[in-house]
Amino acid sequence: MKNFIEEVTWRGMLHDVMPGTEEHLMEQMRVAYVGIDPTADSLHIGHLVGVMLLKHFQLSGHKPLALVGGATGMIGDPSGKSNERNLLDEATLRHNQEAIKGQLARFLDFTSDAPNAAELVNNYDWMKEFSFLDFIRDVGKHITVNYMMAKDSVKKRLTGETSEGMSFTEFTYQLVQGYDFLHLYRAKKCTLQMGGSDQWGNITTGTELVRRIEGGKAYALTCPLITKADGTKFGKSEGGNIWLDAERTSPYKFYQYWLNTSDVDAEKYIKIFTFLDKETIEKLIAEHNEAPHLRVLQKRLAEEITIMVHSAADLENAIAASSAFFSPSMEELKKLDEKTFLEVFDGVPQAEIAMTDLNEGLDMIAALAAKTNFLASNSDARRELKQNSISLNKEKVGEDRIITKEDLINNQFLLLQKGKKNYYVIRVK
């Protein structure tokens, strides 16, 4: 039996833990669960800390349960939120559950016959037949309103800046989540719930129900909420969430997100989001500190997590696309498909011109000014061309250069450059 608490502690993944948890886990194989919000058909990287906790738990010889909150997803957790969440219907929740299980299977062993094989459970399955009267009689009477009001997640909503307060539906959330723990304690011998630090109140409500109704002992463990060194929200980019689904966030953009982390964050994230051992990570940190400009930590972090979430082939494509941007020649760019090409130059100004414009050849002045507005005027275009500062498809060009269909990248793109950093994409249709 591996010491799970010791493992997550050195990785910086432990925020709070109930006394006695470490001893409890070292006695024999235990069962623990993490709740996952099923409001989308993909996990995003904000979910990954909980998933990594479950994987470390399994690697330590214990049995992990991933609980998809079908019932609680219909209510909305008030923890850390200022507004009530949109509610989902059962068909949507079932679809989301299946998609999420597929992603979890990249991390957790669901299929082996080992006693600690992971299981996916959905609290809708045991809540859907539970009548309101039965719930308030069998569960509600064991927890006082005073106890529920004392929880931070409730107090923050009631004393927050918004005057909306919180609905009775949301107020009952901690009881429903607490009952999940009680049900899993009874049905699966689950004695530990894990989650983010904002979940401590909900988790301990579950341990109280186990104690008061079953006379049993259950435990709670939380991990820190992940933050970025610059104060911006972890897991977000300008385009929104960083998803695990390749259709929502491409492997290239996923790779780039981790590659562009700061030195401080990379040192923290490589412990949390990879399974590299302590000795390997310490060597990488030392190597990085000797030559930070080489970004050894960021590169290894991005490589490990891209392979884990996507594949080795996706990583190779992401690295090729990244190098294509900085390559002095067009060979690498010509290998990129349309989607990846547009992602590489995401945020770069673009213009569209008609294919007929290339039939008889397009002169550089028109390409730079009249047809695209890359440069403000024909005179600006002439001046830059004379100063040898304009490139077409990464080759320096002069005023006499004529653009034809043979210059197209993937039969539809032209890449203009002024100097080293000012790019402009022309899409030909």
Coordinates of C-alpha atoms in Angstrom, one line a residue:
M1 CA 0.0 0.0 0.0
K2 CA 1.5 3.3 -1.1
N3 CA 1.0 6.4 1.2
F4 CA -1.5 8.5 -0.7
I5 CA -1.4 11.4 1.7
E6 CA 2.3 11.6 1.4
E7 CA 2.1 11.6 -2.4
V8 CA -0.4 14.4 -2.8
T9 CA 1.3 16.5 -0.1
W10 CA 4.7 16.8 -1.9
R11 CA 2.8 17.5 -5.1
G12 CA 1.1 20.5 -3.5
M13 CA -2.4 18.8 -3.9
L14 CA -3.4 18.8 -0.3
H15 CA -5.3 21.8 1.2
D16 CA -7.2 20.2 4.1
V17 CA -7.7 16.7 5.4
M18 CA -9.8 15.3 8.3
P19 CA -7.7 13.9 11.2
G20 CA -7.1 10.2 11.0
T21 CA -7.4 10.0 7.2
E22 CA -3.8 8.9 6.6
E23 CA -4.0 6.1 9.2
H24 CA -7.4 5.0 7.8
L25 CA -6.0 4.7 4.2
M26 CA -2.9 2.8 5.3
E27 CA -4.9 0.1 7.0
Q28 CA -6.3 -1.5 3.9
M29 CA -7.8 -0.8 0.4
R30 CA -10.3 2.0 0.8
V31 CA -12.9 3.6 -1.5
A32 CA -13.1 7.3 -2.3
Y33 CA -15.0 9.5 -4.7
V34 CA -14.8 12.8 -6.4
G35 CA -17.9 14.5 -7.8
I36 CA -17.8 15.8 -11.4
D37 CA -20.2 18.4 -12.8
P38 CA -21.9 17.0 -15.9
T39 CA -23.1 20.4 -17.3
A40 CA -21.0 19.9 -20.5
D41 CA -20.1 16.8 -22.7
S42 CA -16.4 17.4 -22.0
L43 CA -14.2 17.9 -19.0
H44 CA -12.0 21.0 -19.0
I45 CA -8.6 21.4 -17.3
G46 CA -10.3 22.8 -14.2
H47 CA -11.6 19.2 -13.6
L48 CA -8.1 17.7 -13.9
V49 CA -7.0 18.2 -10.3
G50 CA -9.9 16.0 -9.1
V51 CA -9.2 13.4 -11.8
M52 CA -5.5 13.4 -10.8
L53 CA -6.5 12.9 -7.2
L54 CA -8.5 9.8 -8.2
K55 CA -5.6 8.4 -10.3
H56 CA -3.1 8.9 -7.5
F57 CA -5.6 7.2 -5.2
Q58 CA -5.8 4.2 -7.6
L59 CA -2.1 4.1 -8.0
S60 CA -1.8 3.9 -4.2
G61 CA -3.8 0.7 -4.2
H62 CA -7.3 2.1 -3.4
K63 CA -10.5 2.1 -5.4
P64 CA -11.7 5.4 -7.0
L65 CA -15.3 6.3 -7.8
A66 CA -16.0 9.1 -10.2
L67 CA -19.4 10.4 -9.4
V68 CA -21.2 12.2 -12.2
G69 CA -23.7 14.6 -10.6
G70 CA -26.8 13.9 -12.6
A71 CA -29.1 14.8 -9.8
T72 CA -26.9 17.6 -8.3
G73 CA -26.4 18.9 -11.9
M74 CA -30.1 19.5 -12.0
I75 CA -29.8 21.7 -9.0
G76 CA -26.6 23.7 -9.2
D77 CA -23.9 24.0 -6.5
P78 CA -23.8 27.4 -4.9
S79 CA -20.1 27.0 -3.8
G80 CA -17.9 29.7 -5.3
K81 CA -20.7 31.0 -7.5
S82 CA -22.7 34.2 -7.4
N83 CA -25.6 33.1 -9.6
E84 CA -27.8 30.1 -9.9
R85 CA -26.8 27.6 -12.6
N86 CA -29.0 26.6 -15.6
L87 CA -30.7 23.3 -15.1
L88 CA -30.3 20.4 -17.5
D89 CA -32.7 17.7 -18.7
E90 CA -32.1 14.0 -18.2
A91 CA -31.3 13.2 -21.8
T92 CA -28.6 15.9 -21.9
L93 CA -27.1 14.7 -18.6
R94 CA -27.0 11.1 -19.8
H95 CA -25.2 12.2 -23.0
N96 CA -22.7 14.2 -21.0
Q97 CA -22.1 11.3 -18.7
E98 CA -21.1 9.0 -21.5
A99 CA -18.8 11.5 -23.0
I100 CA -17.1 12.3 -19.7
K101 CA -16.6 8.5 -19.0
G102 CA -14.7 8.2 -22.2
Q103 CA -12.4 11.0 -21.2
L104 CA -11.9 9.6 -17.7
A105 CA -10.9 6.2 -19.2
R106 CA -7.7 7.9 -20.4
F107 CA -6.7 8.3 -16.7
L108 CA -8.5 5.7 -14.7
D109 CA -8.6 1.9 -15.1
F110 CA -12.3 1.0 -15.4
T111 CA -12.0 -2.3 -17.2
S112 CA -9.5 -4.5 -15.3
D113 CA -10.7 -7.2 -12.9
A114 CA -8.5 -5.7 -10.2
P115 CA -10.3 -5.1 -6.9
N116 CA -9.5 -1.4 -7.1
A117 CA -10.8 -0.9 -10.6
A118 CA -12.5 2.5 -11.0
E119 CA -16.2 2.8 -11.2
L120 CA -18.4 5.6 -12.7
V121 CA -21.6 6.3 -10.7
N122 CA -24.4 8.8 -11.3
N123 CA -26.3 10.2 -8.3
Y124 CA -29.4 10.5 -10.5
D125 CA -29.7 6.7 -10.3
W126 CA -30.4 6.7 -6.6
M127 CA -32.1 10.1 -6.3
K128 CA -34.7 9.8 -9.1
E129 CA -37.1 7.6 -7.1
F130 CA -36.5 9.4 -3.8
S131 CA -39.7 11.4 -3.0
F132 CA -39.5 14.8 -1.4
L133 CA -41.3 13.6 1.6
D134 CA -39.0 10.6 2.1
F135 CA -36.0 12.8 1.7
I136 CA -37.0 15.4 4.3
R137 CA -38.0 12.6 6.7
D138 CA -35.0 10.3 6.2
V139 CA -32.3 12.8 5.6
G140 CA -33.4 16.4 6.3
K141 CA -34.3 15.8 9.9
H142 CA -30.7 14.8 10.8
I143 CA -29.1 18.2 9.8
T144 CA -30.2 21.4 11.4
V145 CA -30.8 24.7 9.5
N146 CA -28.2 26.3 11.9
Y147 CA -25.6 23.7 10.7
M148 CA -26.4 24.4 7.0
M149 CA -26.4 28.2 7.5
A150 CA -22.9 28.1 9.0
K151 CA -21.4 26.8 5.8
D152 CA -19.2 29.3 3.9
S153 CA -20.9 28.5 0.6
V154 CA -24.3 29.5 2.0
K155 CA -23.0 32.5 4.0
K156 CA -21.2 34.1 1.1
R157 CA -24.4 33.9 -1.1
L158 CA -26.6 35.3 1.6
T159 CA -24.2 38.2 2.4
G160 CA -22.9 38.8 -1.1
E161 CA -23.2 41.9 -3.2
T162 CA -26.1 40.6 -5.2
S163 CA -29.6 41.0 -3.7
E164 CA -30.9 37.7 -5.2
G165 CA -29.8 35.6 -2.3
M166 CA -30.2 31.8 -3.0
S167 CA -33.1 29.6 -3.9
F168 CA -34.3 26.9 -1.6
T169 CA -33.2 24.5 -4.4
E170 CA -29.6 25.6 -4.0
F171 CA -29.9 25.7 -0.2
T172 CA -30.7 22.0 -0.3
Y173 CA -27.6 21.2 -2.4
Q174 CA -25.4 20.3 0.5
L175 CA -28.0 17.8 1.8
V176 CA -28.2 16.1 -1.6
Q177 CA -24.4 15.9 -1.9
G178 CA -24.2 14.7 1.7
Y179 CA -26.7 12.0 0.9
D180 CA -24.5 10.9 -2.0
F181 CA -21.7 10.2 0.5
L182 CA -24.1 8.3 2.8
H183 CA -25.4 6.2 -0.1
L184 CA -21.9 5.4 -1.4
Y185 CA -20.9 4.5 2.2
R186 CA -23.7 2.1 2.4
A187 CA -23.6 0.7 -1.2
K188 CA -19.8 0.8 -2.0
K189 CA -18.2 1.0 1.4
C190 CA -16.9 4.5 0.4
T191 CA -15.3 6.2 3.4
L192 CA -13.6 9.3 1.8
Q193 CA -14.8 12.1 -0.4
M194 CA -12.3 14.4 -2.1
G195 CA -12.8 17.7 -3.9
G196 CA -11.7 21.3 -4.2
S197 CA -11.2 23.4 -1.1
D198 CA -14.5 25.2 -1.8
Q199 CA -16.3 21.8 -1.3
W200 CA -15.2 21.3 2.3
G201 CA -18.6 22.3 3.7
N202 CA -20.5 20.0 1.4
I203 CA -18.2 17.1 2.1
T204 CA -18.3 17.4 5.9
T205 CA -22.1 17.5 5.7
G206 CA -21.8 14.0 4.2
T207 CA -19.4 12.8 7.0
E208 CA -22.0 14.1 9.5
L209 CA -24.8 12.1 7.8
V210 CA -22.7 9.0 7.9
R211 CA -22.0 9.6 11.6
R212 CA -25.6 10.5 12.7
I213 CA -27.5 8.0 10.6
E214 CA -25.1 5.0 10.3
G215 CA -22.9 5.6 13.4
G216 CA -20.0 5.3 11.0
K217 CA -16.8 7.2 10.4
A218 CA -16.2 8.9 7.1
Y219 CA -13.4 11.3 6.0
A220 CA -12.9 14.4 3.9
L221 CA -9.9 15.7 1.9
T222 CA -9.6 18.8 -0.3
C223 CA -7.1 20.1 -2.7
P224 CA -6.2 23.8 -3.2
L225 CA -8.1 25.8 -5.9
I226 CA -5.5 26.2 -8.7
T227 CA -4.5 29.8 -9.3
K228 CA -2.1 31.4 -11.7
A229 CA 0.8 33.5 -10.6
D230 CA -0.5 36.6 -12.4
G231 CA -3.8 36.4 -10.7
T232 CA -5.8 35.5 -13.8
K233 CA -8.1 32.4 -13.7
F234 CA -6.5 29.0 -14.2
G235 CA -7.9 27.0 -17.1
K236 CA -9.1 30.0 -19.1
S237 CA -7.8 31.5 -22.3
E238 CA -9.1 34.4 -24.4
G239 CA -11.3 31.9 -26.1
G240 CA -12.8 30.5 -22.9
N241 CA -12.3 27.2 -21.2
I242 CA -9.4 24.8 -22.2
W243 CA -11.4 21.6 -22.8
L244 CA -10.1 18.0 -23.0
D245 CA -12.3 17.4 -26.1
A246 CA -10.2 18.0 -29.2
E247 CA -13.2 19.4 -31.1
R248 CA -13.6 22.1 -28.4
T249 CA -9.9 22.8 -27.8
S250 CA -7.5 21.5 -30.5
P251 CA -4.4 19.6 -29.3
Y252 CA -2.4 22.5 -30.7
K253 CA -4.1 25.1 -28.6
F254 CA -4.1 22.7 -25.6
Y255 CA -0.3 22.2 -26.0
Q256 CA 0.2 26.0 -26.4
Y257 CA -1.7 26.7 -23.2
W258 CA 0.7 24.7 -21.1
L259 CA 3.8 25.8 -23.1
N260 CA 3.0 29.4 -22.3
T261 CA 2.7 29.1 -18.5
S262 CA 5.0 31.2 -16.4
D263 CA 8.1 29.7 -14.7
V264 CA 6.4 29.9 -11.3
D265 CA 3.2 28.2 -12.5
A266 CA 5.2 25.5 -14.5
E267 CA 7.0 24.5 -11.4
K268 CA 3.7 24.1 -9.6
Y269 CA 1.7 22.5 -12.4
I270 CA 4.3 19.8 -13.3
K271 CA 3.8 18.3 -9.9
I272 CA 0.0 18.4 -10.1
F273 CA -0.7 17.5 -13.7
T274 CA 1.9 14.9 -14.5
F275 CA 2.8 11.5 -13.0
L276 CA 6.6 12.2 -13.1
D277 CA 8.2 11.1 -9.8
K278 CA 9.7 13.5 -7.3
E279 CA 13.4 12.9 -8.3
T280 CA 12.6 13.5 -12.0
I281 CA 10.7 16.7 -11.3
E282 CA 13.5 18.0 -9.0
K283 CA 16.1 17.4 -11.7
L284 CA 13.9 19.3 -14.2
I285 CA 13.4 22.2 -11.9
A286 CA 17.2 22.4 -11.3
E287 CA 17.9 22.2 -15.0
H288 CA 15.3 24.9 -15.7
N289 CA 16.7 27.3 -13.1
E290 CA 20.1 27.0 -14.7
A291 CA 18.8 28.1 -18.1
P292 CA 15.2 29.5 -17.7
H293 CA 15.2 30.8 -21.3
L294 CA 15.2 27.2 -22.6
R295 CA 11.8 26.7 -20.9
V296 CA 12.6 23.1 -20.0
L297 CA 9.8 22.9 -17.4
Q298 CA 7.1 24.3 -19.7
K299 CA 8.1 22.0 -22.6
R300 CA 8.1 18.8 -20.4
L301 CA 4.8 19.8 -18.8
A302 CA 3.1 20.5 -22.2
E303 CA 4.5 17.2 -23.6
E304 CA 3.4 15.0 -20.7
I305 CA -0.1 16.4 -20.4
T306 CA -0.8 16.6 -24.1
I307 CA 0.1 12.9 -24.5
M308 CA -2.0 12.0 -21.5
V309 CA -5.1 13.9 -22.6
H310 CA -4.7 13.4 -26.4
S311 CA -1.9 11.2 -27.9
A312 CA 1.7 11.0 -28.9
A313 CA 0.7 11.7 -32.5
D314 CA -1.3 14.8 -31.4
L315 CA 1.8 16.0 -29.5
E316 CA 4.0 15.6 -32.6
N317 CA 1.5 17.6 -34.7
A318 CA 1.3 20.3 -32.0
I319 CA 5.1 20.6 -31.9
A320 CA 5.3 20.7 -35.7
A321 CA 2.7 23.4 -35.8
S322 CA 4.5 25.4 -33.1
S323 CA 7.9 25.2 -34.9
A324 CA 6.2 26.1 -38.3
F325 CA 5.3 29.6 -37.0
F326 CA 9.0 30.3 -36.2
S327 CA 10.5 28.4 -39.1
P328 CA 12.4 30.7 -41.6
S329 CA 11.0 28.6 -44.5
M330 CA 7.6 27.6 -45.7
E331 CA 8.2 23.8 -45.7
E332 CA 6.7 23.3 -42.2
L333 CA 3.7 25.6 -42.8
K334 CA 2.8 23.8 -46.0
K335 CA 2.4 20.6 -44.1
L336 CA -0.4 22.0 -41.9
D337 CA -4.0 21.4 -42.6
E338 CA -6.4 24.3 -42.9
K339 CA -7.7 24.1 -39.3
T340 CA -4.2 23.9 -37.8
F341 CA -2.9 26.7 -40.1
L342 CA -5.7 29.0 -38.9
E343 CA -5.0 28.1 -35.3
V344 CA -1.3 28.8 -35.6
F345 CA -2.2 32.3 -36.9
D346 CA -5.1 32.8 -34.6
G347 CA -5.4 36.5 -33.8
V348 CA -3.4 37.5 -36.8
P349 CA -5.3 40.1 -39.0
Q350 CA -6.9 38.5 -42.1
A351 CA -8.5 39.6 -45.3
E352 CA -10.3 37.7 -48.1
I353 CA -9.8 38.2 -51.8
A354 CA -11.3 36.4 -54.8
M355 CA -9.4 33.6 -56.6
T356 CA -10.0 35.6 -59.8
D357 CA -7.6 38.3 -58.5
L358 CA -4.8 35.8 -59.0
N359 CA -5.8 34.6 -62.5
E360 CA -3.6 37.3 -64.2
G361 CA -1.3 37.8 -61.2
L362 CA -1.6 40.2 -58.2
D363 CA 1.0 42.9 -57.7
M364 CA 2.5 43.4 -54.3
I365 CA 1.2 47.0 -53.9
A366 CA -2.4 45.8 -54.3
A367 CA -1.8 42.8 -52.0
L368 CA -0.4 45.1 -49.2
A369 CA -2.8 48.0 -49.5
A370 CA -5.8 48.3 -51.9
K371 CA -7.0 44.6 -51.6
T372 CA -6.2 44.0 -47.9
N373 CA -5.5 47.2 -46.0
F374 CA -2.5 45.4 -44.4
L375 CA -0.7 48.8 -45.0
A376 CA -2.6 52.1 -44.9
S377 CA -1.7 53.2 -48.5
N378 CA 0.1 52.4 -51.8
S379 CA 2.9 54.8 -50.8
D380 CA 3.4 53.0 -47.5
A381 CA 3.5 49.7 -49.4
R382 CA 6.1 51.1 -51.9
R383 CA 8.3 52.5 -49.0
E384 CA 8.3 49.2 -47.1
L385 CA 9.0 47.2 -50.2
K386 CA 12.0 49.5 -51.1
Q387 CA 13.3 49.0 -47.5
N388 CA 13.2 45.2 -48.1
S389 CA 10.9 44.7 -45.0
I390 CA 8.1 42.8 -46.7
S391 CA 8.0 39.0 -47.0
L392 CA 5.6 36.8 -48.9
N393 CA 5.3 33.3 -47.6
K394 CA 8.5 33.9 -45.5
E395 CA 10.6 35.1 -48.5
K396 CA 11.7 38.7 -49.0
V397 CA 10.0 40.3 -52.0
G398 CA 10.3 43.6 -54.0
E399 CA 7.7 45.7 -55.8
D400 CA 8.1 43.7 -59.0
R401 CA 6.9 40.5 -57.4
I402 CA 3.6 39.1 -58.9
I403 CA 1.5 36.8 -56.8
T404 CA -0.1 33.8 -58.6
K405 CA -2.0 30.6 -57.7
E406 CA 1.3 28.8 -57.4
D407 CA 2.1 30.9 -54.3
L408 CA -1.0 29.6 -52.3
I409 CA -0.5 27.6 -49.2
N410 CA -3.0 24.7 -49.1
N411 CA -4.5 26.2 -52.2
Q412 CA -6.0 29.1 -50.2
F413 CA -3.6 31.1 -48.0
L414 CA -1.0 33.7 -48.5
L415 CA 1.2 34.9 -45.7
L416 CA 2.5 38.4 -45.6
Q417 CA 5.0 39.8 -43.2
K418 CA 6.3 43.2 -42.3
G419 CA 9.5 42.9 -40.4
K420 CA 9.8 39.9 -38.1
K421 CA 6.6 40.1 -36.0
N422 CA 3.9 41.7 -38.1
Y423 CA 1.9 38.9 -39.8
Y424 CA -1.1 39.1 -42.1
V425 CA -3.1 36.2 -43.6
I426 CA -4.8 36.5 -47.0
R427 CA -7.5 33.9 -47.6
V428 CA -8.2 33.4 -51.3
K429 CA -11.7 32.1 -52.2

